[in-house]
Amino acid sequence: MRRLQGFTLVEVMAAVLIFMIGLVGILFVSIESMSMTKRAEYAYTAYNLAKNRLETLRAMSFDDLASAEETEVTVDESGVSDEAGNFIRSTAIETGYSGDSDLVSAAVTVSYLFKGQQSGGPMEMSTVIYNAEG
C-alpha cells in the first residue's frame, strides 16, 4: 500500500483544537494577571492613603485632633473626598489615651473598591501622638 503525503483534515482540526486550548489558557492567565496587578496597585495606594492620613494628623495642632475623626469617607487616589472614588477611609481618634491627657491615639483604616466590591482586608495603621506643648 502506498502512503499518501500530507495531513488529513482530521489531523489539521485536531492540531487547531489543541492550539486553541493552549491559547485560551494563556489568555485566561493574562487576564488574571492584569486583575491581580490592579489589586496590588489598589492595595499599595490604600497603604499610602493610610500613611499620608497619619502624617496629616501628626502635623495638625494637638487641640484639633479630636475633630479629625471620620467614618467611611469615600476618597480618590489622592485622599481627597470624592463620591466617585475607589477608596473608603475611616479615622478613629481616642483622646486621653492610656489615661494621659497629653496622648491621643489615631487609627486609620483604608479599604478599596475593586469591580464594585469592597476589599476583603482593609489597610490599618495607627499611631500615638504626644502633646509636646502641653
Short mmCIF file of N, CA and C in Angstrom, two decimals:
data_model
loop_
_atom_site.label_atom_id
_atom_site.label_comp_id
_atom_site.label_asym_id
_atom_site.label_seq_id
_atom_site.Cartn_x
_atom_site.Cartn_y
_atom_site.Cartn_z
N MET A 1 0.82 -1.18 0.00
CA MET A 1 0.00 0.00 0.00
C MET A 1 0.87 1.25 0.00
N ARG A 2 0.41 2.20 -0.69
CA ARG A 2 1.18 3.42 -0.84
C ARG A 2 0.71 4.45 0.20
N ARG A 3 1.67 5.11 0.92
CA ARG A 3 1.34 6.13 1.93
C ARG A 3 1.25 7.48 1.24
N LEU A 4 0.16 8.19 1.49
CA LEU A 4 -0.03 9.50 0.88
C LEU A 4 0.70 10.56 1.69
N GLN A 5 1.23 11.52 1.02
CA GLN A 5 1.93 12.62 1.68
C GLN A 5 0.92 13.67 2.13
N GLY A 6 1.24 14.39 3.26
CA GLY A 6 0.39 15.48 3.72
C GLY A 6 -0.44 15.09 4.94
N PHE A 7 -1.28 16.03 5.35
CA PHE A 7 -2.12 15.84 6.53
C PHE A 7 -3.57 15.69 6.11
N THR A 8 -4.29 14.92 6.87
CA THR A 8 -5.72 14.79 6.62
C THR A 8 -6.44 15.93 7.33
N LEU A 9 -7.68 16.15 6.97
CA LEU A 9 -8.48 17.21 7.57
C LEU A 9 -8.65 16.96 9.07
N VAL A 10 -8.80 15.72 9.47
CA VAL A 10 -8.96 15.38 10.89
C VAL A 10 -7.71 15.76 11.67
N GLU A 11 -6.54 15.50 11.11
CA GLU A 11 -5.29 15.84 11.78
C GLU A 11 -5.14 17.36 11.93
N VAL A 12 -5.50 18.09 10.92
CA VAL A 12 -5.43 19.56 10.97
C VAL A 12 -6.40 20.09 12.02
N MET A 13 -7.62 19.58 12.05
CA MET A 13 -8.61 20.02 13.03
C MET A 13 -8.17 19.71 14.45
N ALA A 14 -7.57 18.54 14.66
CA ALA A 14 -7.07 18.18 15.99
C ALA A 14 -5.94 19.12 16.41
N ALA A 15 -5.05 19.46 15.50
CA ALA A 15 -3.96 20.38 15.81
C ALA A 15 -4.49 21.77 16.14
N VAL A 16 -5.47 22.24 15.38
CA VAL A 16 -6.07 23.55 15.64
C VAL A 16 -6.77 23.56 17.00
N LEU A 17 -7.46 22.48 17.34
CA LEU A 17 -8.14 22.38 18.63
C LEU A 17 -7.13 22.44 19.78
N ILE A 18 -6.05 21.70 19.68
CA ILE A 18 -5.02 21.71 20.73
C ILE A 18 -4.41 23.11 20.84
N PHE A 19 -4.15 23.75 19.72
CA PHE A 19 -3.60 25.10 19.71
C PHE A 19 -4.56 26.08 20.38
N MET A 20 -5.85 25.98 20.08
CA MET A 20 -6.86 26.88 20.65
C MET A 20 -6.99 26.69 22.16
N ILE A 21 -6.93 25.45 22.62
CA ILE A 21 -7.00 25.19 24.07
C ILE A 21 -5.82 25.87 24.77
N GLY A 22 -4.64 25.75 24.20
CA GLY A 22 -3.46 26.41 24.76
C GLY A 22 -3.59 27.92 24.73
N LEU A 23 -4.12 28.46 23.65
CA LEU A 23 -4.29 29.90 23.51
C LEU A 23 -5.30 30.44 24.52
N VAL A 24 -6.39 29.73 24.74
CA VAL A 24 -7.39 30.15 25.73
C VAL A 24 -6.77 30.13 27.13
N GLY A 25 -5.96 29.14 27.43
CA GLY A 25 -5.28 29.08 28.73
C GLY A 25 -4.36 30.26 28.94
N ILE A 26 -3.59 30.60 27.93
CA ILE A 26 -2.69 31.75 28.02
C ILE A 26 -3.48 33.04 28.19
N LEU A 27 -4.58 33.17 27.47
CA LEU A 27 -5.43 34.36 27.58
C LEU A 27 -6.01 34.48 28.99
N PHE A 28 -6.49 33.39 29.56
CA PHE A 28 -7.03 33.39 30.91
C PHE A 28 -5.97 33.82 31.92
N VAL A 29 -4.77 33.28 31.80
CA VAL A 29 -3.68 33.64 32.72
C VAL A 29 -3.33 35.12 32.58
N SER A 30 -3.34 35.64 31.37
CA SER A 30 -3.04 37.06 31.14
C SER A 30 -4.09 37.96 31.79
N ILE A 31 -5.35 37.62 31.62
CA ILE A 31 -6.43 38.41 32.22
C ILE A 31 -6.35 38.37 33.73
N GLU A 32 -6.12 37.20 34.29
CA GLU A 32 -6.00 37.05 35.75
C GLU A 32 -4.79 37.83 36.27
N SER A 33 -3.71 37.82 35.52
CA SER A 33 -2.50 38.56 35.91
C SER A 33 -2.76 40.06 35.94
N MET A 34 -3.49 40.57 34.96
CA MET A 34 -3.82 42.00 34.95
C MET A 34 -4.72 42.36 36.12
N SER A 35 -5.64 41.49 36.46
CA SER A 35 -6.53 41.72 37.60
C SER A 35 -5.74 41.74 38.91
N MET A 36 -4.83 40.82 39.08
CA MET A 36 -4.01 40.79 40.30
C MET A 36 -3.09 42.00 40.38
N THR A 37 -2.59 42.46 39.25
CA THR A 37 -1.75 43.65 39.23
C THR A 37 -2.55 44.87 39.68
N LYS A 38 -3.79 44.98 39.23
CA LYS A 38 -4.64 46.11 39.62
C LYS A 38 -4.96 46.05 41.11
N ARG A 39 -5.22 44.85 41.63
CA ARG A 39 -5.47 44.71 43.07
C ARG A 39 -4.25 45.12 43.88
N ALA A 40 -3.07 44.73 43.42
CA ALA A 40 -1.83 45.10 44.12
C ALA A 40 -1.64 46.61 44.09
N GLU A 41 -1.96 47.22 42.96
CA GLU A 41 -1.86 48.68 42.85
C GLU A 41 -2.81 49.37 43.83
N TYR A 42 -4.04 48.87 43.92
CA TYR A 42 -5.02 49.44 44.85
C TYR A 42 -4.58 49.24 46.30
N ALA A 43 -4.04 48.07 46.62
CA ALA A 43 -3.58 47.82 47.99
C ALA A 43 -2.43 48.76 48.35
N TYR A 44 -1.52 48.98 47.42
CA TYR A 44 -0.40 49.90 47.66
C TYR A 44 -0.91 51.33 47.84
N THR A 45 -1.88 51.73 47.04
CA THR A 45 -2.47 53.06 47.17
C THR A 45 -3.19 53.20 48.50
N ALA A 46 -3.89 52.15 48.94
CA ALA A 46 -4.57 52.18 50.24
C ALA A 46 -3.55 52.34 51.37
N TYR A 47 -2.42 51.65 51.26
CA TYR A 47 -1.34 51.79 52.24
C TYR A 47 -0.85 53.24 52.29
N ASN A 48 -0.62 53.83 51.13
CA ASN A 48 -0.13 55.21 51.08
C ASN A 48 -1.17 56.20 51.59
N LEU A 49 -2.45 55.95 51.31
CA LEU A 49 -3.51 56.83 51.83
C LEU A 49 -3.55 56.79 53.35
N ALA A 50 -3.42 55.60 53.93
CA ALA A 50 -3.42 55.48 55.40
C ALA A 50 -2.19 56.18 55.98
N LYS A 51 -1.04 55.95 55.38
CA LYS A 51 0.20 56.57 55.86
C LYS A 51 0.12 58.09 55.76
N ASN A 52 -0.37 58.60 54.65
CA ASN A 52 -0.48 60.05 54.46
C ASN A 52 -1.48 60.67 55.42
N ARG A 53 -2.56 59.96 55.71
CA ARG A 53 -3.55 60.48 56.67
C ARG A 53 -2.92 60.59 58.06
N LEU A 54 -2.14 59.59 58.46
CA LEU A 54 -1.46 59.67 59.76
C LEU A 54 -0.47 60.82 59.79
N GLU A 55 0.24 61.05 58.71
CA GLU A 55 1.19 62.17 58.65
C GLU A 55 0.44 63.50 58.74
N THR A 56 -0.72 63.59 58.11
CA THR A 56 -1.53 64.80 58.21
C THR A 56 -1.98 65.03 59.65
N LEU A 57 -2.38 63.96 60.32
CA LEU A 57 -2.80 64.08 61.73
C LEU A 57 -1.63 64.52 62.61
N ARG A 58 -0.44 63.98 62.36
CA ARG A 58 0.73 64.36 63.15
C ARG A 58 1.07 65.84 62.98
N ALA A 59 0.78 66.39 61.80
CA ALA A 59 1.09 67.79 61.52
C ALA A 59 0.04 68.75 62.07
N MET A 60 -1.11 68.23 62.46
CA MET A 60 -2.19 69.07 62.97
C MET A 60 -1.89 69.55 64.38
N SER A 61 -2.56 70.62 64.75
CA SER A 61 -2.49 71.11 66.13
C SER A 61 -3.10 70.04 67.04
N PHE A 62 -2.50 69.83 68.20
CA PHE A 62 -2.97 68.79 69.11
C PHE A 62 -4.44 69.00 69.49
N ASP A 63 -4.83 70.26 69.64
CA ASP A 63 -6.22 70.56 70.03
C ASP A 63 -7.23 70.27 68.92
N ASP A 64 -6.77 70.23 67.68
CA ASP A 64 -7.68 69.98 66.55
C ASP A 64 -7.83 68.49 66.21
N LEU A 65 -7.05 67.64 66.86
CA LEU A 65 -7.08 66.21 66.51
C LEU A 65 -8.44 65.56 66.73
N ALA A 66 -9.12 65.94 67.80
CA ALA A 66 -10.42 65.32 68.10
C ALA A 66 -11.43 65.54 66.98
N SER A 67 -11.31 66.65 66.26
CA SER A 67 -12.25 66.94 65.18
C SER A 67 -11.87 66.26 63.87
N ALA A 68 -10.77 65.54 63.85
CA ALA A 68 -10.31 64.88 62.61
C ALA A 68 -10.92 63.51 62.41
N GLU A 69 -11.77 63.08 63.32
CA GLU A 69 -12.39 61.76 63.20
C GLU A 69 -13.33 61.73 62.00
N GLU A 70 -13.32 60.62 61.28
CA GLU A 70 -14.20 60.45 60.13
C GLU A 70 -14.61 58.99 60.01
N THR A 71 -15.80 58.77 59.45
CA THR A 71 -16.31 57.41 59.32
C THR A 71 -16.66 57.13 57.86
N GLU A 72 -15.97 56.17 57.27
CA GLU A 72 -16.23 55.69 55.92
C GLU A 72 -16.44 56.81 54.90
N VAL A 73 -15.40 57.61 54.74
CA VAL A 73 -15.41 58.68 53.75
C VAL A 73 -14.85 58.13 52.45
N THR A 74 -15.56 58.31 51.36
CA THR A 74 -15.08 57.86 50.05
C THR A 74 -14.09 58.89 49.52
N VAL A 75 -12.88 58.42 49.18
CA VAL A 75 -11.83 59.32 48.71
C VAL A 75 -11.24 58.79 47.40
N ASP A 76 -10.54 59.68 46.70
CA ASP A 76 -9.85 59.27 45.47
C ASP A 76 -8.42 58.85 45.80
N GLU A 77 -7.60 58.63 44.78
CA GLU A 77 -6.23 58.16 44.97
C GLU A 77 -5.36 59.16 45.70
N SER A 78 -5.77 60.44 45.74
CA SER A 78 -5.01 61.48 46.41
C SER A 78 -5.45 61.68 47.85
N GLY A 79 -6.52 61.01 48.25
CA GLY A 79 -7.03 61.17 49.61
C GLY A 79 -8.05 62.28 49.74
N VAL A 80 -8.47 62.85 48.61
CA VAL A 80 -9.45 63.92 48.60
C VAL A 80 -10.85 63.30 48.56
N SER A 81 -11.74 63.83 49.38
CA SER A 81 -13.11 63.33 49.43
C SER A 81 -13.75 63.40 48.04
N ASP A 82 -14.24 62.24 47.57
CA ASP A 82 -14.80 62.14 46.22
C ASP A 82 -15.78 60.97 46.20
N GLU A 83 -17.05 61.27 45.95
CA GLU A 83 -18.07 60.22 45.93
C GLU A 83 -17.79 59.15 44.87
N ALA A 84 -17.06 59.51 43.83
CA ALA A 84 -16.74 58.56 42.77
C ALA A 84 -15.41 57.85 43.02
N GLY A 85 -14.80 58.08 44.19
CA GLY A 85 -13.51 57.48 44.49
C GLY A 85 -13.60 55.98 44.72
N ASN A 86 -12.45 55.32 44.67
CA ASN A 86 -12.39 53.87 44.84
C ASN A 86 -11.89 53.45 46.21
N PHE A 87 -11.74 54.40 47.13
CA PHE A 87 -11.18 54.09 48.44
C PHE A 87 -12.11 54.59 49.53
N ILE A 88 -12.19 53.82 50.61
CA ILE A 88 -13.03 54.19 51.75
C ILE A 88 -12.12 54.32 52.96
N ARG A 89 -12.10 55.52 53.56
CA ARG A 89 -11.19 55.80 54.66
C ARG A 89 -11.97 56.15 55.93
N SER A 90 -11.53 55.59 57.04
CA SER A 90 -12.08 55.93 58.36
C SER A 90 -10.93 56.31 59.27
N THR A 91 -11.16 57.30 60.12
CA THR A 91 -10.16 57.73 61.08
C THR A 91 -10.80 57.73 62.46
N ALA A 92 -10.21 56.99 63.39
CA ALA A 92 -10.70 56.94 64.77
C ALA A 92 -9.70 57.66 65.66
N ILE A 93 -10.20 58.55 66.49
CA ILE A 93 -9.36 59.33 67.40
C ILE A 93 -9.78 59.01 68.83
N GLU A 94 -8.80 58.68 69.66
CA GLU A 94 -9.06 58.43 71.08
C GLU A 94 -8.23 59.42 71.89
N THR A 95 -8.92 60.39 72.48
CA THR A 95 -8.22 61.38 73.31
C THR A 95 -7.99 60.79 74.70
N GLY A 96 -7.00 61.32 75.38
CA GLY A 96 -6.69 60.82 76.73
C GLY A 96 -6.26 59.37 76.71
N TYR A 97 -5.46 59.01 75.72
CA TYR A 97 -5.01 57.63 75.55
C TYR A 97 -4.25 57.16 76.78
N SER A 98 -4.56 56.00 77.28
CA SER A 98 -3.94 55.40 78.48
C SER A 98 -4.06 56.31 79.70
N GLY A 99 -5.12 57.10 79.72
CA GLY A 99 -5.35 57.96 80.88
C GLY A 99 -4.49 59.21 80.91
N ASP A 100 -3.74 59.46 79.86
CA ASP A 100 -2.86 60.64 79.80
C ASP A 100 -3.48 61.65 78.84
N SER A 101 -3.79 62.84 79.35
CA SER A 101 -4.44 63.86 78.52
C SER A 101 -3.51 64.42 77.44
N ASP A 102 -2.21 64.14 77.53
CA ASP A 102 -1.26 64.60 76.52
C ASP A 102 -1.02 63.56 75.42
N LEU A 103 -1.79 62.49 75.43
CA LEU A 103 -1.66 61.46 74.41
C LEU A 103 -2.98 61.28 73.66
N VAL A 104 -2.87 61.12 72.36
CA VAL A 104 -4.02 60.84 71.50
C VAL A 104 -3.66 59.65 70.62
N SER A 105 -4.56 58.68 70.56
CA SER A 105 -4.37 57.54 69.67
C SER A 105 -5.17 57.81 68.39
N ALA A 106 -4.50 57.61 67.26
CA ALA A 106 -5.16 57.79 65.97
C ALA A 106 -5.02 56.50 65.17
N ALA A 107 -6.14 56.00 64.66
CA ALA A 107 -6.15 54.79 63.85
C ALA A 107 -6.84 55.09 62.52
N VAL A 108 -6.19 54.71 61.43
CA VAL A 108 -6.73 54.95 60.09
C VAL A 108 -6.94 53.61 59.41
N THR A 109 -8.10 53.45 58.81
CA THR A 109 -8.44 52.25 58.06
C THR A 109 -8.81 52.66 56.64
N VAL A 110 -8.18 52.02 55.65
CA VAL A 110 -8.48 52.32 54.25
C VAL A 110 -8.74 50.99 53.53
N SER A 111 -9.89 50.91 52.88
CA SER A 111 -10.18 49.76 52.02
C SER A 111 -10.47 50.29 50.62
N TYR A 112 -10.46 49.40 49.65
CA TYR A 112 -10.68 49.84 48.28
C TYR A 112 -11.82 49.06 47.64
N LEU A 113 -12.40 49.68 46.63
CA LEU A 113 -13.44 49.03 45.85
C LEU A 113 -12.81 48.50 44.57
N PHE A 114 -13.01 47.20 44.33
CA PHE A 114 -12.47 46.58 43.12
C PHE A 114 -13.60 45.83 42.44
N LYS A 115 -13.92 46.24 41.24
CA LYS A 115 -15.03 45.66 40.48
C LYS A 115 -16.33 45.73 41.27
N GLY A 116 -16.53 46.86 41.94
CA GLY A 116 -17.76 47.11 42.67
C GLY A 116 -17.86 46.47 44.04
N GLN A 117 -16.83 45.74 44.46
CA GLN A 117 -16.86 45.10 45.78
C GLN A 117 -15.73 45.63 46.65
N GLN A 118 -16.02 45.75 47.94
CA GLN A 118 -15.02 46.24 48.88
C GLN A 118 -13.98 45.16 49.14
N SER A 119 -12.73 45.58 49.29
CA SER A 119 -11.64 44.63 49.53
C SER A 119 -11.88 43.85 50.81
N GLY A 120 -11.39 42.62 50.83
CA GLY A 120 -11.60 41.75 51.98
C GLY A 120 -10.95 42.26 53.25
N GLY A 121 -9.70 42.65 53.17
CA GLY A 121 -8.99 43.12 54.36
C GLY A 121 -8.52 44.55 54.18
N PRO A 122 -9.00 45.47 55.02
CA PRO A 122 -8.58 46.86 54.87
C PRO A 122 -7.14 47.07 55.36
N MET A 123 -6.53 48.15 54.89
CA MET A 123 -5.22 48.56 55.36
C MET A 123 -5.44 49.33 56.65
N GLU A 124 -4.80 48.91 57.72
CA GLU A 124 -4.97 49.57 59.02
C GLU A 124 -3.63 50.05 59.54
N MET A 125 -3.60 51.29 60.02
CA MET A 125 -2.40 51.87 60.62
C MET A 125 -2.83 52.69 61.82
N SER A 126 -1.97 52.74 62.82
CA SER A 126 -2.28 53.56 63.99
C SER A 126 -1.00 54.15 64.56
N THR A 127 -1.19 55.20 65.34
CA THR A 127 -0.07 55.86 66.00
C THR A 127 -0.58 56.55 67.25
N VAL A 128 0.35 56.89 68.11
CA VAL A 128 0.03 57.67 69.31
C VAL A 128 0.75 59.00 69.15
N ILE A 129 0.00 60.09 69.35
CA ILE A 129 0.54 61.44 69.18
C ILE A 129 0.64 62.09 70.55
N TYR A 130 1.81 62.66 70.81
CA TYR A 130 2.10 63.29 72.11
C TYR A 130 2.00 64.80 71.98
N ASN A 131 1.38 65.43 72.96
CA ASN A 131 1.28 66.89 73.00
C ASN A 131 2.55 67.44 73.64
N ALA A 132 3.50 67.82 72.82
CA ALA A 132 4.79 68.31 73.32
C ALA A 132 4.66 69.70 73.94
N GLU A 133 3.61 70.43 73.60
CA GLU A 133 3.42 71.77 74.13
C GLU A 133 2.66 71.78 75.45
N GLY A 134 2.03 70.64 75.79
CA GLY A 134 1.16 70.59 76.96
C GLY A 134 1.89 70.37 78.20
#
